[in-house]
């Protein structure tokens, strides 16, 4: 006898996330927590082996947007992400069984020359215009707050909403949380030729109702229709932006805060102190240039004397996933049911929980977040929506 409709339980929606970086993993966790059946595919053999593991884990709610142009929609998304982070970190820690070393000490921005002081004044004004808290510090306040700074400083600003995390720990905890939640992690799977239609058939034969692309700087997989004709996603090619980084052993007086100058940042973790990073647009190689790394140490040590003699533990290059306007692509692509979570450029770690929320709202609840409007993946299509622009959402006040 057929089961009466009222007592029949709907099968959970099945979703494949392609890409096991911080964005893909965060999306997978959020979808799973909202009842979806989720599998994560990645061509690599480890979590976050693309760019996440090479990142500095800075959650630059204020610094990145105040320092880098006038993108108000992105600033609003970043600030929202910053607010999500404490609860998100607590959830990942609880489910993943350990700390991600979230620090809410804020970041310091320091100027050492007249030109840098002028730049810092501009940054302070940009923070004020955005309603982002920023406190100018006197010399004695700076000394008390960050005694590791030994170099001469002309002016300093504290950005209390900036946070940081250890990306390696984050990946480890996310992996454990997903395994515990029953999300399949399918490594070493290079997915190409996905068959789209009512459902999506992966090359391993498994079938899903929706797909999320979180492939970072890798080209998106190819899709074909049920009769083999190619299907276009309507996405721009990702733009690689190389970043070189130096990791020094913590020794002597190490900083408590992320410290930014106009040229470098210093991001102290318990395991090491990171000094970076270059921004090499269009470069996708991971070669490390000893001269670049030596420059990081020199400039870092001019500010934090203990870095002069700190043993070098490692140096690497990561490739950030840029987009034509350096804003992310979040939302449905030109293939219905395929959702982009791409192009997070310098802020994948910061924006991961906000991206996960937006994607899950859309797939599970059918809601398009007002925060996401400016990041529609189709914005680069000719004849599509207007390109992303600084004032396009009007969300910031
Ligand atoms: N978010 C830091 C960097 O891209 O270097």
mmCIF file of C-alpha atoms and ligand atoms in Angstrom:
data_model
loop_
_atom_site.group_PDB
_atom_site.id
_atom_site.type_symbol
_atom_site.label_atom_id
_atom_site.label_comp_id
_atom_site.label_asym_id
_atom_site.label_seq_id
_atom_site.Cartn_x
_atom_site.Cartn_y
_atom_site.Cartn_z
ATOM 1 C CA UNK A 1 0.000 0.000 0.000
ATOM 2 C CA UNK A 2 1.409 3.459 -0.850
ATOM 3 C CA UNK A 3 2.543 5.525 2.121
ATOM 4 C CA UNK A 4 0.240 8.496 2.810
ATOM 5 C CA UNK A 5 2.031 11.704 1.713
ATOM 6 C CA UNK A 6 1.814 13.228 5.203
ATOM 7 C CA UNK A 7 3.999 10.519 6.751
ATOM 8 C CA UNK A 8 6.551 10.283 3.905
ATOM 9 C CA UNK A 9 9.855 11.915 4.742
ATOM 10 C CA UNK A 10 11.387 13.906 1.871
ATOM 11 C CA UNK A 11 14.817 12.611 0.843
ATOM 12 C CA UNK A 12 17.538 15.112 1.736
ATOM 13 C CA UNK A 13 18.868 17.244 -1.086
ATOM 14 C CA UNK A 14 22.189 15.876 -2.388
ATOM 15 C CA UNK A 15 24.925 18.429 -2.990
ATOM 16 C CA UNK A 16 28.477 18.051 -4.302
ATOM 17 C CA UNK A 17 31.008 20.715 -3.403
ATOM 18 C CA UNK A 18 34.006 20.817 -5.728
ATOM 19 C CA UNK A 19 37.089 22.186 -3.990
ATOM 20 C CA UNK A 20 38.368 21.359 -0.504
ATOM 21 C CA UNK A 21 39.777 24.768 0.393
ATOM 22 C CA UNK A 22 38.457 26.816 3.269
ATOM 23 C CA UNK A 23 35.531 28.111 1.211
ATOM 24 C CA UNK A 24 34.415 24.700 -0.070
ATOM 25 C CA UNK A 25 34.778 23.081 3.340
ATOM 26 C CA UNK A 26 32.871 25.852 5.092
ATOM 27 C CA UNK A 27 30.086 25.659 2.524
ATOM 28 C CA UNK A 28 29.936 21.872 2.960
ATOM 29 C CA UNK A 29 29.676 22.170 6.747
ATOM 30 C CA UNK A 30 26.906 24.754 6.534
ATOM 31 C CA UNK A 31 24.914 22.738 3.982
ATOM 32 C CA UNK A 32 25.264 19.604 6.065
ATOM 33 C CA UNK A 33 24.164 21.419 9.208
ATOM 34 C CA UNK A 34 21.011 22.447 7.325
ATOM 35 C CA UNK A 35 20.162 18.853 6.513
ATOM 36 C CA UNK A 36 21.699 18.303 3.062
ATOM 37 C CA UNK A 37 23.611 15.184 2.102
ATOM 38 C CA UNK A 38 27.013 16.510 1.049
ATOM 39 C CA UNK A 39 30.171 15.209 -0.620
ATOM 40 C CA UNK A 40 33.332 17.247 -1.239
ATOM 41 C CA UNK A 41 35.484 16.503 -4.290
ATOM 42 C CA UNK A 42 39.041 17.715 -4.701
ATOM 43 C CA UNK A 43 41.708 16.859 -7.226
ATOM 44 C CA UNK A 44 44.375 17.097 -4.510
ATOM 45 C CA UNK A 45 45.058 14.634 -1.759
ATOM 46 C CA UNK A 46 44.764 16.948 1.230
ATOM 47 C CA UNK A 47 42.433 19.571 2.630
ATOM 48 C CA UNK A 48 43.219 23.123 1.592
ATOM 49 C CA UNK A 49 46.339 22.098 -0.317
ATOM 50 C CA UNK A 50 45.763 24.862 -2.876
ATOM 51 C CA UNK A 51 45.952 28.279 -1.311
ATOM 52 C CA UNK A 52 44.362 27.959 2.147
ATOM 53 C CA UNK A 53 47.299 26.183 3.758
ATOM 54 C CA UNK A 54 49.622 28.869 2.346
ATOM 55 C CA UNK A 55 47.563 31.794 3.576
ATOM 56 C CA UNK A 56 48.259 34.010 6.567
ATOM 57 C CA UNK A 57 44.833 33.448 8.141
ATOM 58 C CA UNK A 58 44.264 37.164 8.665
ATOM 59 C CA UNK A 59 40.638 38.223 9.035
ATOM 60 C CA UNK A 60 41.138 41.787 7.869
ATOM 61 C CA UNK A 61 37.653 43.148 8.420
ATOM 62 C CA UNK A 62 38.903 46.719 8.495
ATOM 63 C CA UNK A 63 42.429 46.804 7.101
ATOM 64 C CA UNK A 64 41.862 45.160 3.756
ATOM 65 C CA UNK A 65 38.958 47.349 2.719
ATOM 66 C CA UNK A 66 40.210 50.591 4.162
ATOM 67 C CA UNK A 67 43.607 50.042 2.560
ATOM 68 C CA UNK A 68 42.504 48.755 -0.801
ATOM 69 C CA UNK A 69 40.082 51.050 -2.485
ATOM 70 C CA UNK A 70 36.527 52.004 -2.027
ATOM 71 C CA UNK A 71 34.516 48.866 -2.455
ATOM 72 C CA UNK A 72 31.557 49.288 -0.150
ATOM 73 C CA UNK A 73 29.737 46.072 -1.005
ATOM 74 C CA UNK A 74 32.840 44.063 -0.253
ATOM 75 C CA UNK A 75 33.431 46.037 2.942
ATOM 76 C CA UNK A 76 29.883 45.180 4.059
ATOM 77 C CA UNK A 77 30.411 41.495 3.271
ATOM 78 C CA UNK A 78 33.759 41.510 5.090
ATOM 79 C CA UNK A 79 32.278 43.130 8.146
ATOM 80 C CA UNK A 80 29.426 40.653 8.210
ATOM 81 C CA UNK A 81 31.960 37.822 7.880
ATOM 82 C CA UNK A 82 33.973 39.275 10.756
ATOM 83 C CA UNK A 83 30.880 39.213 12.944
ATOM 84 C CA UNK A 84 30.189 35.579 12.030
ATOM 85 C CA UNK A 85 33.722 34.469 12.813
ATOM 86 C CA UNK A 86 33.637 34.014 16.617
ATOM 87 C CA UNK A 87 30.571 31.713 16.445
ATOM 88 C CA UNK A 88 31.875 29.975 13.343
ATOM 89 C CA UNK A 89 35.246 29.304 15.009
ATOM 90 C CA UNK A 90 33.513 28.012 18.145
ATOM 91 C CA UNK A 91 31.379 25.645 16.040
ATOM 92 C CA UNK A 92 34.353 24.325 14.064
ATOM 93 C CA UNK A 93 36.309 23.871 17.295
ATOM 94 C CA UNK A 94 33.466 22.037 18.989
ATOM 95 C CA UNK A 95 32.790 19.733 16.033
ATOM 96 C CA UNK A 96 36.448 19.440 15.024
ATOM 97 C CA UNK A 97 37.773 18.709 18.497
ATOM 98 C CA UNK A 98 40.385 21.439 18.982
ATOM 99 C CA UNK A 99 41.415 25.041 18.720
ATOM 100 C CA UNK A 100 41.776 27.087 15.537
ATOM 101 C CA UNK A 101 43.662 29.785 17.499
ATOM 102 C CA UNK A 102 41.273 32.596 16.734
ATOM 103 C CA UNK A 103 42.743 35.847 18.015
ATOM 104 C CA UNK A 104 40.606 38.925 18.413
ATOM 105 C CA UNK A 105 43.463 41.172 19.503
ATOM 106 C CA UNK A 106 42.897 43.411 16.475
ATOM 107 C CA UNK A 107 45.574 44.531 14.037
ATOM 108 C CA UNK A 108 48.031 47.387 14.240
ATOM 109 C CA UNK A 109 48.893 49.561 11.276
ATOM 110 C CA UNK A 110 52.128 51.501 11.661
ATOM 111 C CA UNK A 111 53.826 54.243 9.677
ATOM 112 C CA UNK A 112 57.570 54.807 9.831
ATOM 113 C CA UNK A 113 58.144 57.616 7.320
ATOM 114 C CA UNK A 114 56.369 60.837 6.314
ATOM 115 C CA UNK A 115 54.949 59.173 3.215
ATOM 116 C CA UNK A 116 53.667 56.241 5.255
ATOM 117 C CA UNK A 117 52.186 58.606 7.848
ATOM 118 C CA UNK A 118 50.233 60.317 5.060
ATOM 119 C CA UNK A 119 49.040 56.915 3.829
ATOM 120 C CA UNK A 120 47.985 55.998 7.372
ATOM 121 C CA UNK A 121 46.034 59.257 7.694
ATOM 122 C CA UNK A 122 44.135 58.302 4.544
ATOM 123 C CA UNK A 123 43.446 54.854 5.934
ATOM 124 C CA UNK A 124 42.216 56.309 9.222
ATOM 125 C CA UNK A 125 39.864 58.626 7.313
ATOM 126 C CA UNK A 126 38.609 55.696 5.222
ATOM 127 C CA UNK A 127 37.806 53.761 8.403
ATOM 128 C CA UNK A 128 35.924 56.732 9.815
ATOM 129 C CA UNK A 129 33.947 57.166 6.598
ATOM 130 C CA UNK A 130 32.894 53.500 6.791
ATOM 131 C CA UNK A 131 32.020 53.545 10.478
ATOM 132 C CA UNK A 132 34.821 51.041 11.126
ATOM 133 C CA UNK A 133 36.378 51.474 14.549
ATOM 134 C CA UNK A 134 40.020 52.564 14.446
ATOM 135 C CA UNK A 135 41.979 54.072 17.329
ATOM 136 C CA UNK A 136 45.055 56.202 16.828
ATOM 137 C CA UNK A 137 47.647 55.158 19.404
ATOM 138 C CA UNK A 138 50.169 57.374 21.157
ATOM 139 C CA UNK A 139 53.730 56.108 21.352
ATOM 140 C CA UNK A 140 53.294 54.979 24.946
ATOM 141 C CA UNK A 141 49.989 53.261 24.155
ATOM 142 C CA UNK A 142 51.655 51.441 21.263
ATOM 143 C CA UNK A 143 54.587 50.390 23.473
ATOM 144 C CA UNK A 144 52.244 49.074 26.135
ATOM 145 C CA UNK A 145 50.066 47.236 23.625
ATOM 146 C CA UNK A 146 52.801 45.771 21.452
ATOM 147 C CA UNK A 147 56.196 45.736 23.150
ATOM 148 C CA UNK A 148 57.636 43.585 20.335
ATOM 149 C CA UNK A 149 57.814 46.695 18.134
ATOM 150 C CA UNK A 150 61.318 48.041 18.552
ATOM 151 C CA UNK A 151 61.704 50.181 15.427
ATOM 152 C CA UNK A 152 60.968 53.887 15.219
ATOM 153 C CA UNK A 153 57.286 54.489 14.493
ATOM 154 C CA UNK A 154 55.770 57.821 13.388
ATOM 155 C CA UNK A 155 52.115 56.922 13.905
ATOM 156 C CA UNK A 156 49.999 53.893 14.665
ATOM 157 C CA UNK A 157 46.382 52.816 14.345
ATOM 158 C CA UNK A 158 44.629 49.953 16.142
ATOM 159 C CA UNK A 159 41.872 48.212 14.170
ATOM 160 C CA UNK A 160 40.029 46.295 16.894
ATOM 161 C CA UNK A 161 37.672 44.366 14.588
ATOM 162 C CA UNK A 162 40.496 42.612 12.724
ATOM 163 C CA UNK A 163 41.103 39.034 13.846
ATOM 164 C CA UNK A 164 43.305 36.141 12.816
ATOM 165 C CA UNK A 165 43.361 32.362 12.870
ATOM 166 C CA UNK A 166 45.845 29.592 12.116
ATOM 167 C CA UNK A 167 44.822 28.258 8.675
ATOM 168 C CA UNK A 168 46.476 24.859 9.179
ATOM 169 C CA UNK A 169 44.549 24.289 12.405
ATOM 170 C CA UNK A 170 41.382 25.546 10.771
ATOM 171 C CA UNK A 171 41.734 23.005 7.962
ATOM 172 C CA UNK A 172 42.452 20.214 10.412
ATOM 173 C CA UNK A 173 39.376 21.036 12.519
ATOM 174 C CA UNK A 174 37.154 21.499 9.472
ATOM 175 C CA UNK A 175 38.237 18.095 8.177
ATOM 176 C CA UNK A 176 37.417 16.461 11.511
ATOM 177 C CA UNK A 177 34.106 18.335 11.768
ATOM 178 C CA UNK A 178 33.044 17.245 8.283
ATOM 179 C CA UNK A 179 34.025 13.632 8.849
ATOM 180 C CA UNK A 180 32.067 13.643 12.091
ATOM 181 C CA UNK A 181 29.062 15.195 10.353
ATOM 182 C CA UNK A 182 29.109 12.449 7.707
ATOM 183 C CA UNK A 183 30.323 14.556 4.766
ATOM 184 C CA UNK A 184 32.203 12.380 2.280
ATOM 185 C CA UNK A 185 35.648 13.768 1.419
ATOM 186 C CA UNK A 186 36.613 12.442 -2.004
ATOM 187 C CA UNK A 187 40.231 13.281 -2.674
ATOM 188 C CA UNK A 188 42.256 12.746 -5.818
ATOM 189 C CA UNK A 189 39.130 13.258 -7.934
ATOM 190 C CA UNK A 190 39.671 15.472 -10.919
ATOM 191 C CA UNK A 191 36.087 16.058 -11.995
ATOM 192 C CA UNK A 192 35.594 16.866 -15.657
ATOM 193 C CA UNK A 193 32.679 16.306 -17.996
ATOM 194 C CA UNK A 194 29.949 16.519 -15.389
ATOM 195 C CA UNK A 195 26.621 15.735 -16.996
ATOM 196 C CA UNK A 196 24.021 18.373 -16.176
ATOM 197 C CA UNK A 197 20.272 18.122 -16.474
ATOM 198 C CA UNK A 198 17.671 17.475 -13.803
ATOM 199 C CA UNK A 199 20.503 16.009 -11.730
ATOM 200 C CA UNK A 200 24.275 16.212 -12.080
ATOM 201 C CA UNK A 201 26.209 13.049 -12.742
ATOM 202 C CA UNK A 202 29.835 13.097 -11.639
ATOM 203 C CA UNK A 203 32.546 11.119 -13.460
ATOM 204 C CA UNK A 204 32.493 8.576 -10.597
ATOM 205 C CA UNK A 205 28.828 7.924 -11.417
ATOM 206 C CA UNK A 206 27.395 9.522 -8.277
ATOM 207 C CA UNK A 207 24.474 11.887 -8.785
ATOM 208 C CA UNK A 208 23.630 15.169 -7.067
ATOM 209 C CA UNK A 209 20.799 17.677 -7.090
ATOM 210 C CA UNK A 210 23.073 20.721 -6.868
ATOM 211 C CA UNK A 211 26.765 21.506 -7.314
ATOM 212 C CA UNK A 212 28.856 24.159 -5.615
ATOM 213 C CA UNK A 213 32.047 25.255 -7.373
ATOM 214 C CA UNK A 214 34.734 26.279 -4.904
ATOM 215 C CA UNK A 215 37.649 25.497 -7.182
ATOM 216 C CA UNK A 216 39.717 28.583 -6.351
ATOM 217 C CA UNK A 217 42.334 29.309 -8.946
ATOM 218 C CA UNK A 218 41.779 26.027 -10.813
ATOM 219 C CA UNK A 219 39.729 26.195 -13.986
ATOM 220 C CA UNK A 220 36.109 25.199 -13.363
ATOM 221 C CA UNK A 221 35.219 21.696 -14.575
ATOM 222 C CA UNK A 222 33.604 21.194 -17.960
ATOM 223 C CA UNK A 223 29.876 20.428 -18.073
ATOM 224 C CA UNK A 224 27.943 18.667 -20.788
ATOM 225 C CA UNK A 225 24.228 18.251 -21.333
ATOM 226 C CA UNK A 226 22.500 14.850 -21.311
ATOM 227 C CA UNK A 227 23.204 14.502 -25.065
ATOM 228 C CA UNK A 228 26.843 15.461 -24.734
ATOM 229 C CA UNK A 229 26.652 19.112 -25.848
ATOM 230 C CA UNK A 230 28.868 21.467 -23.817
ATOM 231 C CA UNK A 231 27.137 23.635 -21.207
ATOM 232 C CA UNK A 232 28.644 27.048 -20.403
ATOM 233 C CA UNK A 233 28.944 28.272 -16.822
ATOM 234 C CA UNK A 234 29.303 31.905 -17.921
ATOM 235 C CA UNK A 235 32.201 32.490 -15.528
ATOM 236 C CA UNK A 236 35.385 34.463 -16.163
ATOM 237 C CA UNK A 237 38.641 32.522 -15.965
ATOM 238 C CA UNK A 238 40.213 32.811 -12.497
ATOM 239 C CA UNK A 239 43.152 35.198 -12.300
ATOM 240 C CA UNK A 240 46.172 33.850 -10.429
ATOM 241 C CA UNK A 241 47.822 36.265 -8.002
ATOM 242 C CA UNK A 242 51.011 34.867 -6.514
ATOM 243 C CA UNK A 243 51.958 35.654 -2.923
ATOM 244 C CA UNK A 244 55.321 34.771 -1.386
ATOM 245 C CA UNK A 245 55.638 34.346 2.369
ATOM 246 C CA UNK A 246 58.336 33.798 4.986
ATOM 247 C CA UNK A 247 57.820 31.789 8.207
ATOM 248 C CA UNK A 248 60.191 32.500 11.112
ATOM 249 C CA UNK A 249 60.492 30.651 14.402
ATOM 250 C CA UNK A 250 59.016 32.543 17.342
ATOM 251 C CA UNK A 251 62.056 33.784 19.255
ATOM 252 C CA UNK A 252 62.665 36.659 21.636
ATOM 253 C CA UNK A 253 59.781 39.065 21.970
ATOM 254 C CA UNK A 254 57.232 38.050 19.316
ATOM 255 C CA UNK A 255 54.254 40.267 18.473
ATOM 256 C CA UNK A 256 50.745 39.692 19.853
ATOM 257 C CA UNK A 257 48.986 41.436 16.990
ATOM 258 C CA UNK A 258 48.953 41.272 13.248
ATOM 259 C CA UNK A 259 51.054 44.279 12.251
ATOM 260 C CA UNK A 260 50.675 45.981 8.889
ATOM 261 C CA UNK A 261 52.935 48.496 7.261
ATOM 262 C CA UNK A 262 52.289 49.855 3.804
ATOM 263 C CA UNK A 263 54.580 47.146 2.366
ATOM 264 C CA UNK A 264 54.424 44.073 4.565
ATOM 265 C CA UNK A 265 52.436 42.340 7.245
ATOM 266 C CA UNK A 266 53.597 40.322 10.228
ATOM 267 C CA UNK A 267 51.136 37.652 11.379
ATOM 268 C CA UNK A 268 52.238 35.847 14.557
ATOM 269 C CA UNK A 269 50.898 32.337 15.167
ATOM 270 C CA UNK A 270 51.872 30.079 18.057
ATOM 271 C CA UNK A 271 53.912 27.870 15.714
ATOM 272 C CA UNK A 272 55.655 30.622 13.739
ATOM 273 C CA UNK A 273 55.659 34.252 12.712
ATOM 274 C CA UNK A 274 54.590 34.844 9.115
ATOM 275 C CA UNK A 275 55.970 37.802 7.180
ATOM 276 C CA UNK A 276 54.524 38.550 3.768
ATOM 277 C CA UNK A 277 53.386 38.842 1.176
ATOM 278 C CA UNK A 278 54.058 39.684 -2.437
ATOM 279 C CA UNK A 279 51.143 40.421 -4.775
ATOM 280 C CA UNK A 280 52.144 39.208 -8.253
ATOM 281 C CA UNK A 281 49.143 39.406 -10.530
ATOM 282 C CA UNK A 282 48.985 36.928 -13.380
ATOM 283 C CA UNK A 283 51.659 34.635 -11.914
ATOM 284 C CA UNK A 284 50.696 31.042 -11.186
ATOM 285 C CA UNK A 285 54.112 29.541 -10.357
ATOM 286 C CA UNK A 286 55.073 28.683 -6.789
ATOM 287 C CA UNK A 287 58.777 29.503 -7.029
ATOM 288 C CA UNK A 288 60.214 31.374 -4.080
ATOM 289 C CA UNK A 289 62.613 34.211 -4.845
ATOM 290 C CA UNK A 290 65.294 34.414 -2.102
ATOM 291 C CA UNK A 291 65.603 38.182 -2.644
ATOM 292 C CA UNK A 292 61.882 38.703 -1.980
ATOM 293 C CA UNK A 293 62.031 36.604 1.167
ATOM 294 C CA UNK A 294 65.189 38.399 2.356
ATOM 295 C CA UNK A 295 63.308 41.668 1.869
ATOM 296 C CA UNK A 296 60.507 40.428 4.141
ATOM 297 C CA UNK A 297 62.988 39.612 6.885
ATOM 298 C CA UNK A 298 64.792 42.943 6.547
ATOM 299 C CA UNK A 299 61.627 45.024 6.654
ATOM 300 C CA UNK A 300 60.109 42.879 9.374
ATOM 301 C CA UNK A 301 63.230 43.166 11.536
ATOM 302 C CA UNK A 302 63.328 46.958 11.104
ATOM 303 C CA UNK A 303 60.047 46.994 12.962
ATOM 304 C CA UNK A 304 60.252 43.946 15.238
ATOM 305 C CA UNK A 305 63.892 43.513 16.232
ATOM 306 C CA UNK A 306 63.457 39.875 17.320
ATOM 307 C CA UNK A 307 62.836 38.886 13.696
ATOM 308 C CA UNK A 308 66.434 39.735 12.728
ATOM 309 C CA UNK A 309 67.868 36.553 14.212
ATOM 310 C CA UNK A 310 64.778 34.323 14.223
ATOM 311 C CA UNK A 311 65.546 31.044 12.430
ATOM 312 C CA UNK A 312 63.807 30.654 9.098
ATOM 313 C CA UNK A 313 61.402 27.710 9.226
ATOM 314 C CA UNK A 314 59.982 27.889 5.731
ATOM 315 C CA UNK A 315 59.163 30.092 2.768
ATOM 316 C CA UNK A 316 56.545 29.447 0.137
ATOM 317 C CA UNK A 317 54.327 30.917 -2.521
ATOM 318 C CA UNK A 318 50.559 30.538 -2.756
ATOM 319 C CA UNK A 319 48.337 31.450 -5.663
ATOM 320 C CA UNK A 320 45.342 33.558 -4.692
ATOM 321 C CA UNK A 321 42.205 33.161 -6.794
ATOM 322 C CA UNK A 322 41.598 36.622 -8.255
ATOM 323 C CA UNK A 323 38.696 37.736 -10.425
ATOM 324 C CA UNK A 324 38.482 40.531 -13.007
ATOM 325 C CA UNK A 325 37.333 42.999 -10.313
ATOM 326 C CA UNK A 326 38.953 41.178 -7.381
ATOM 327 C CA UNK A 327 35.583 40.629 -5.772
ATOM 328 C CA UNK A 328 34.206 37.122 -5.226
ATOM 329 C CA UNK A 329 31.657 35.350 -7.415
ATOM 330 C CA UNK A 330 28.909 33.970 -5.215
ATOM 331 C CA UNK A 331 25.595 32.674 -6.540
ATOM 332 C CA UNK A 332 24.029 30.688 -9.332
ATOM 333 C CA UNK A 333 25.959 30.340 -12.591
ATOM 334 C CA UNK A 334 24.492 30.194 -16.090
ATOM 335 C CA UNK A 335 23.863 26.471 -15.481
ATOM 336 C CA UNK A 336 20.834 26.237 -13.177
ATOM 337 C CA UNK A 337 21.683 24.352 -10.010
ATOM 338 C CA UNK A 338 25.407 25.106 -10.201
ATOM 339 C CA UNK A 339 26.400 27.656 -7.586
ATOM 340 C CA UNK A 340 29.714 29.531 -7.645
ATOM 341 C CA UNK A 341 31.706 30.226 -4.471
ATOM 342 C CA UNK A 342 34.817 31.537 -6.201
ATOM 343 C CA UNK A 343 37.297 34.382 -6.601
ATOM 344 C CA UNK A 344 37.920 35.194 -2.945
ATOM 345 C CA UNK A 345 41.327 36.621 -3.829
ATOM 346 C CA UNK A 346 43.059 37.765 -0.608
ATOM 347 C CA UNK A 347 40.178 36.996 1.732
ATOM 348 C CA UNK A 348 39.068 33.393 1.419
ATOM 349 C CA UNK A 349 39.546 32.661 5.104
ATOM 350 C CA UNK A 350 37.718 35.786 6.247
ATOM 351 C CA UNK A 351 34.852 35.411 3.792
ATOM 352 C CA UNK A 352 34.367 31.624 4.114
ATOM 353 C CA UNK A 353 31.598 31.637 6.753
ATOM 354 C CA UNK A 354 29.714 34.468 5.025
ATOM 355 C CA UNK A 355 29.987 32.686 1.679
ATOM 356 C CA UNK A 356 28.738 29.469 3.292
ATOM 357 C CA UNK A 357 25.755 31.304 4.735
ATOM 358 C CA UNK A 358 24.864 32.910 1.395
ATOM 359 C CA UNK A 359 25.192 29.642 -0.535
ATOM 360 C CA UNK A 360 23.160 27.666 1.998
ATOM 361 C CA UNK A 361 20.471 30.364 2.147
ATOM 362 C CA UNK A 362 20.176 30.144 -1.608
ATOM 363 C CA UNK A 363 20.224 26.365 -2.025
ATOM 364 C CA UNK A 364 18.327 25.255 1.056
ATOM 365 C CA UNK A 365 15.977 28.169 1.667
ATOM 366 C CA UNK A 366 15.746 29.688 -1.820
ATOM 367 C CA UNK A 367 16.730 33.097 -0.413
ATOM 368 C CA UNK A 368 19.125 35.474 -2.133
ATOM 369 C CA UNK A 369 20.984 37.433 0.520
ATOM 370 C CA UNK A 370 21.069 41.206 -0.061
ATOM 371 C CA UNK A 371 24.773 40.988 0.827
ATOM 372 C CA UNK A 372 25.354 38.806 -2.235
ATOM 373 C CA UNK A 373 23.751 41.029 -4.867
ATOM 374 C CA UNK A 374 26.990 42.694 -5.899
ATOM 375 C CA UNK A 375 28.780 39.372 -6.322
ATOM 376 C CA UNK A 376 26.532 37.662 -8.865
ATOM 377 C CA UNK A 377 28.727 35.413 -11.037
ATOM 378 C CA UNK A 378 27.004 36.622 -14.214
ATOM 379 C CA UNK A 379 28.149 40.213 -13.749
ATOM 380 C CA UNK A 380 30.923 39.875 -16.333
ATOM 381 C CA UNK A 381 28.679 38.417 -19.013
ATOM 382 C CA UNK A 382 27.965 40.724 -21.932
ATOM 383 C CA UNK A 383 24.327 41.691 -21.667
ATOM 384 C CA UNK A 384 24.225 40.422 -18.087
ATOM 385 C CA UNK A 385 23.937 42.420 -14.906
ATOM 386 C CA UNK A 386 25.974 45.572 -14.453
ATOM 387 C CA UNK A 387 29.549 44.896 -13.404
ATOM 388 C CA UNK A 388 30.323 44.977 -9.721
ATOM 389 C CA UNK A 389 31.023 48.534 -8.678
ATOM 390 C CA UNK A 390 31.924 50.267 -5.436
ATOM 391 C CA UNK A 391 28.453 51.596 -4.876
ATOM 392 C CA UNK A 392 26.447 48.817 -6.482
ATOM 393 C CA UNK A 393 24.702 47.467 -3.369
ATOM 394 C CA UNK A 394 24.406 50.564 -1.278
ATOM 395 C CA UNK A 395 24.590 48.308 1.790
ATOM 396 C CA UNK A 396 27.310 50.166 3.558
ATOM 397 C CA UNK A 397 26.444 53.255 5.493
HETATM 398 N N1 LIG B 1 45.315 38.117 2.853
HETATM 399 C C1 LIG B 1 46.711 38.218 2.831
HETATM 400 C C2 LIG B 1 47.312 38.038 1.517
HETATM 401 O O1 LIG B 1 46.631 37.837 0.534
HETATM 402 O O2 LIG B 1 48.517 38.127 1.430
#
